[in-house]
Amino acid sequence: MKAIAKKRSKLGLVEALRTCVAVGVSLLLVCIVVFIISATPGAALFDFLIGPLTSLRRFGNVIEACVPLMFTGLSVILLQRAGLFNLAMEGAFFIGSVAATAFALTLGLPDKLNLIVALIMASLAGAIVCGIPALLKVKCNANVLVTSLMLNYVCLYFGMWIIVDFFADPGMSSNYSYAFPEGMLLTKLFPKTRINTGILICAACIFLVWLLLNKTSFGYKVTMVGKNERMARYSGMNIGQLIIGSSLIGGVLAGLGGGVDLFGMYPRFQYSGLPGYGWDGILIAIVARHKAQYVPFAALFLAYLRIGADIMSRNNDIPSEMIKIIQAIVIVLISAQAILSNYRRSIVVQEAKEYEQEV
Amino acid sequence: MEKEILKMKQITKIYGNGVIANKDVSLTVNRGEIHALMGENGAGKSTLMKILFGFEDKDSGEILFDGQNLDGKKPAEIIECGIGMVHQHFMLVESLRVYENVILGMEPKKGLSTDKEAAIKMVKELSEKYNLSVDPMAKVSDISVGLKQKVELIKVLARNARLLILDEPTAVLTPQETEELFEQLLLLKKNGHTIIFISHKIKEVKQICDRITVLRRGRLVGTMDAANATEEEISKFMVGRDVVLKMDKKPAAFGETLLKVENLSFENKDKKKVLNNVNFEVKRGQILGIAGVEGNGQNELAECIFGFHKGVEGKVLFEGKNLLEESIRQIRENGVSYIPEDRLSTGVATKVSIWENLVSDRIDSKLLRVKRLLSQKKIQEMSQQLIKDYTILCRNENQEVGMLSGGNMQKVVVAREFSANPDLLIANQPTRGIDVGANEFIWKRIIELRDQGKAIMLVSADLNEVLELSDSIMVMCDGEVAGYFEDSKEVSEYELGLYMLGLKKQGQEVAAE
Amino acid sequence: MSAFLQTILTPDFVFTVIRVMTPILFAALSCMVFTKGGIDSIGIEGIMLICSMTGPVFSYLTQSAIGGVIGAIVTGILLAFLFGYVTLQLKAVEILAGIALNTMASGLTIFVIYYVAGEKGSTQSLFSPVVPNIEIPVLSSIPILGDILSGHNILTYLAIILTFVLAYVFYSTPLGLRIRSVGENAQAAASVGINVMKYKYITLAIAGTLAGLGGAFMSMGYVSFFSKEMIAGRGFIGMAAEAMGMGNPFGIFLASGLFGIADSLAVRLQLLNFPTQLIQTIPYMITIIAISIYSYKRSKREKKL
């Protein structure tokens, strides 16, 4: 009895295995495809798999690319926590950048203070964006998926209006804003790379999200709403508040991500469309199995693949867009319940038997 | 032609988990009769009908319909043979029109199109012939429950069913609608149709049925002529007590009144009045058993008191506060606990761990925190203690609740609700579908709680449970209080059956005392 | 103000609206079919994108516009079936599978044209026949009306015809009735002997065809080549138009028209120094508000019942 109580269930392993199988299968497919279509498969695969490790600058690129992915990954974890498909993180990330730009260029505060205020404003803007679909769900029972998708376009055009009509640099193309003051950009941490203090903000956010989800009753409650809304209500929870609350926090993370990415990587606002990091966040959340502590690994996985693919496409005849196909396969394989379901069931049965014998 | 249209012989069905749903059940239905199939919930009526329709495989037995063996036939083929069923939960597509629902799957065609005129004409003819007046063009989502049932009947008749099965057709109907339905059923009978009428309302069965077959605990009790059987006899057959468990308890010592329900009325979303002017009290040290055949408002009564519903009329006074004006959280904070009827959808979240299920009502409590953050250690200690105290058989507190047996899952619910240390416990079907060991354990705990001077409101469809546990008994029938017995010993199980089945009713002044 | 009116009160403007709304109408009709069959339609964006790539490619390979359109339709059907397999058989979450399809589409299209056309951005270098515009006899000679309604792309006319065809199929044929019942209450459909899986795949085939046509229009009518990300959210807009049209083909037609008007207006007003982008937000805002009001009313009604 004691021994078995200590033994951990293998079911967690099945889920981990599912992730590994998905990642493995997709990488294997890449290899096959590369071998079939590339004239130089060996070199291509070397660049893809090892390339990012071959120079400090390249590895720096991987780390830089992680930052926005981690922010949107965290955002998705919170947005989906209460069981809804709120896709507004895409718009929130973008609006975060816009708000950051607007406040950076208008407030005229001392640089560092201005930076902080701009980042706070970016977070607030993100919160408003993600809060709207949640509010409409709670108050009107409107389909979150459709309203959030539409809201992303409102964000895009509204944001573009702000930039083009108020902050566009006449010397550049129309969607480029004036350059930010040097001192407002996030400090670079390592020479030869663009890795900056943004990654520290991100690390703090990961810790805070972990804390929120695992160490506060708010995190616990939101999780329960997502798992069984009826049971949560019966336990005395206020479902509407929790849905809106988790969406607002998800929005803060996406908006802050937009601001941090902007001040960390660019001298001025220069997006010409929605950057797509929100959609990437969905993959990050799935690979991280919706746990904040795994988000860095998931982001590292995707960022590494992206930089590897970039290097591969520069030196070889394989387009880097191949990565998107991998992303798709990973999402499907991890979310497909039928895959490994027999294995899962056999473990359940076996553990039940083991348990009966020992008791 | 044979006299019998349907012969089900020696049907046995044992489910994978060992539950015997039907054991050697035989049912013979004569051509042109209305045959009642009676029995309490879980008596095996639905399983028998599912077997007839081919939704479930039988383990042994034989089914003959009009001399034809129905073995191995798919549901669609059985419909073609001339058997039709009106399910208790209607099988209608809400956004479609009435005629579209009727012709679904057997659409008359004119070229490529549906022959709408022919379809509407068919519906009109059927509704005239059988006096089932519905507007073929109405949208199903816009019509009343009674009309929906008529649509289901027309659907079945349009498929030329000679044998119609109606699963508790009156459960959702108002008395007027029920009367109307009966006239239609008699008309159907006159036209040569055979009807199996599943019900547990004796009066209705006596009113329109020719013969009655009673099931109990998956076994056949007997078949009798409705004309010869008295209501008392039928109730004796139906509401038998199968004593599996006995419970000794100290004599009750009632204290002050804790819960006072005044003029409680509630209309559900189908606009049916499921609770009508209910009055009662629960005192400290009292287990009040609420008996009744399922679907007579007991469940709604419990849910209304615990704040599940909006728009409830009347008052629920608990220590001077009206619970109807409070949120579930406030109700819990006042010291009320609730064991829900359906543990899988309400009682637990199956996909998360035991500990997460144990703390769902008290996650804001200071006892689980260190410096304002949740302490995994404290939660773990509390969970392990509860698992031990309530003998929940599991690997450890991190196990997924969905992997526990029904009894252990219910113990998780019981552990949470009891350990909240409530002054009033509402236990809604606390031992449904669980093993005897867990059952006995939960009973003991309920009695312990009473002996500590707490008040308990026990809702149960299991008569044995009500009689063994309760100090006082209130019987509900049709959303009203049919009878109240301050001392449970002063009422016999047979008499209780009469109240449950609506054959007897105390005056309002008695119930409201 | 008069400059504004002068801009929009022209046959030319209405002509543009019809042209611009065509892909949105295809998308919205496809979403309508998905929704009626009870399948989530978020993958429409990706299906359209891939089809807008396969259209010109097949057109180039067969050197015929018909070949291209058929290629796009077949791709649409196959992708819809792939989506069906992943969600119905492998039991993947529909929304996630749709998002995966969209992600795959944006990579796959670039990947394929890189090998077929030798460049990443577009298929401009391939000579691929396009679907022609046609002048309608008699109609084209009527002043104003002729300018508005004649001279459109064949696929534009097809989209309008299909609106009526789908209205007929869904509301007047057994097929439509069965698809609607399977989508809304599969259990009820199964209880009268309807094969649910069969009708799910029929739904997917029809929806895939429509998405394929929408994709083909983009690269073989709207412009004459594929360029990357050329669907640019039109699939999602189709979802919104479907929601706004409340599932009714003619409502969907009007909603698509609204998006067409807003899009065309934005282009025109740009010339007049209006804040273009702000005008572009209008259709999306209207959608959000309309869906919210509609949902609010419905939930009120359900509570009352």
mmCIF file of C-alpha atoms in Angstrom, chain B residues 76 79 87 90-96 100 103-107 109 112-114 141 155 159 268-271, chain C residues 168 170-175 177-178 180-182 184-185 187-194 301-305:
data_model
loop_
_atom_site.group_PDB
_atom_site.id
_atom_site.type_symbol
_atom_site.label_atom_id
_atom_site.label_comp_id
_atom_site.label_asym_id
_atom_site.label_seq_id
_atom_site.Cartn_x
_atom_site.Cartn_y
_atom_site.Cartn_z
ATOM 1 C CA ALA B 76 -32.764 1.670 -38.631
ATOM 2 C CA ILE B 79 -37.747 1.231 -37.266
ATOM 3 C CA HIS B 87 -37.824 9.278 -26.302
ATOM 4 C CA PHE B 90 -36.910 14.456 -27.640
ATOM 5 C CA MET B 91 -34.899 13.645 -30.730
ATOM 6 C CA LEU B 92 -35.813 16.810 -32.582
ATOM 7 C CA VAL B 93 -33.703 19.287 -34.503
ATOM 8 C CA GLU B 94 -34.743 22.555 -32.908
ATOM 9 C CA SER B 95 -34.071 24.980 -35.759
ATOM 10 C CA LEU B 96 -35.999 22.926 -38.301
ATOM 11 C CA GLU B 100 -38.930 18.845 -41.759
ATOM 12 C CA ILE B 103 -39.746 13.681 -42.908
ATOM 13 C CA LEU B 104 -36.070 13.649 -41.908
ATOM 14 C CA GLY B 105 -34.461 10.525 -43.341
ATOM 15 C CA MET B 106 -37.531 9.585 -45.443
ATOM 16 C CA GLU B 107 -38.045 12.752 -47.447
ATOM 17 C CA LYS B 109 -38.979 13.912 -53.453
ATOM 18 C CA LEU B 112 -34.170 16.927 -56.799
ATOM 19 C CA SER B 113 -36.215 18.889 -54.310
ATOM 20 C CA THR B 114 -37.999 17.800 -51.230
ATOM 21 C CA SER B 141 -37.685 25.757 -31.139
ATOM 22 C CA LYS B 155 -42.701 11.265 -36.663
ATOM 23 C CA ARG B 159 -42.775 5.797 -40.363
ATOM 24 C CA ASN B 268 -38.151 25.473 -15.005
ATOM 25 C CA LYS B 269 -37.002 26.618 -18.419
ATOM 26 C CA ASP B 270 -39.710 24.594 -20.142
ATOM 27 C CA LYS B 271 -42.163 26.738 -18.188
ATOM 28 C CA TYR C 168 -32.007 25.901 -52.668
ATOM 29 C CA PHE C 170 -30.106 23.710 -47.886
ATOM 30 C CA TYR C 171 -33.725 24.729 -47.668
ATOM 31 C CA SER C 172 -35.394 22.674 -50.389
ATOM 32 C CA THR C 173 -33.639 19.356 -50.784
ATOM 33 C CA PRO C 174 -33.297 16.230 -48.637
ATOM 34 C CA LEU C 175 -29.505 16.604 -48.755
ATOM 35 C CA LEU C 177 -32.128 18.887 -44.571
ATOM 36 C CA ARG C 178 -29.911 15.989 -43.593
ATOM 37 C CA ARG C 180 -28.525 20.622 -41.214
ATOM 38 C CA SER C 181 -29.880 17.958 -38.900
ATOM 39 C CA VAL C 182 -26.514 16.204 -38.619
ATOM 40 C CA GLU C 184 -27.357 20.588 -35.220
ATOM 41 C CA ASN C 185 -28.329 17.374 -33.487
ATOM 42 C CA GLN C 187 -28.124 12.097 -32.178
ATOM 43 C CA ALA C 188 -31.542 12.993 -33.532
ATOM 44 C CA ALA C 189 -30.332 12.414 -37.078
ATOM 45 C CA ALA C 190 -28.865 9.053 -36.144
ATOM 46 C CA SER C 191 -32.112 8.059 -34.415
ATOM 47 C CA VAL C 192 -33.932 8.124 -37.754
ATOM 48 C CA GLY C 193 -31.225 6.090 -39.436
ATOM 49 C CA ILE C 194 -29.059 8.826 -41.004
ATOM 50 C CA ARG C 301 -34.751 34.286 -24.983
ATOM 51 C CA GLU C 302 -33.354 30.942 -23.884
ATOM 52 C CA LYS C 303 -33.338 32.036 -20.272
ATOM 53 C CA LYS C 304 -36.927 33.125 -20.531
ATOM 54 C CA LEU C 305 -38.135 29.876 -22.031
#
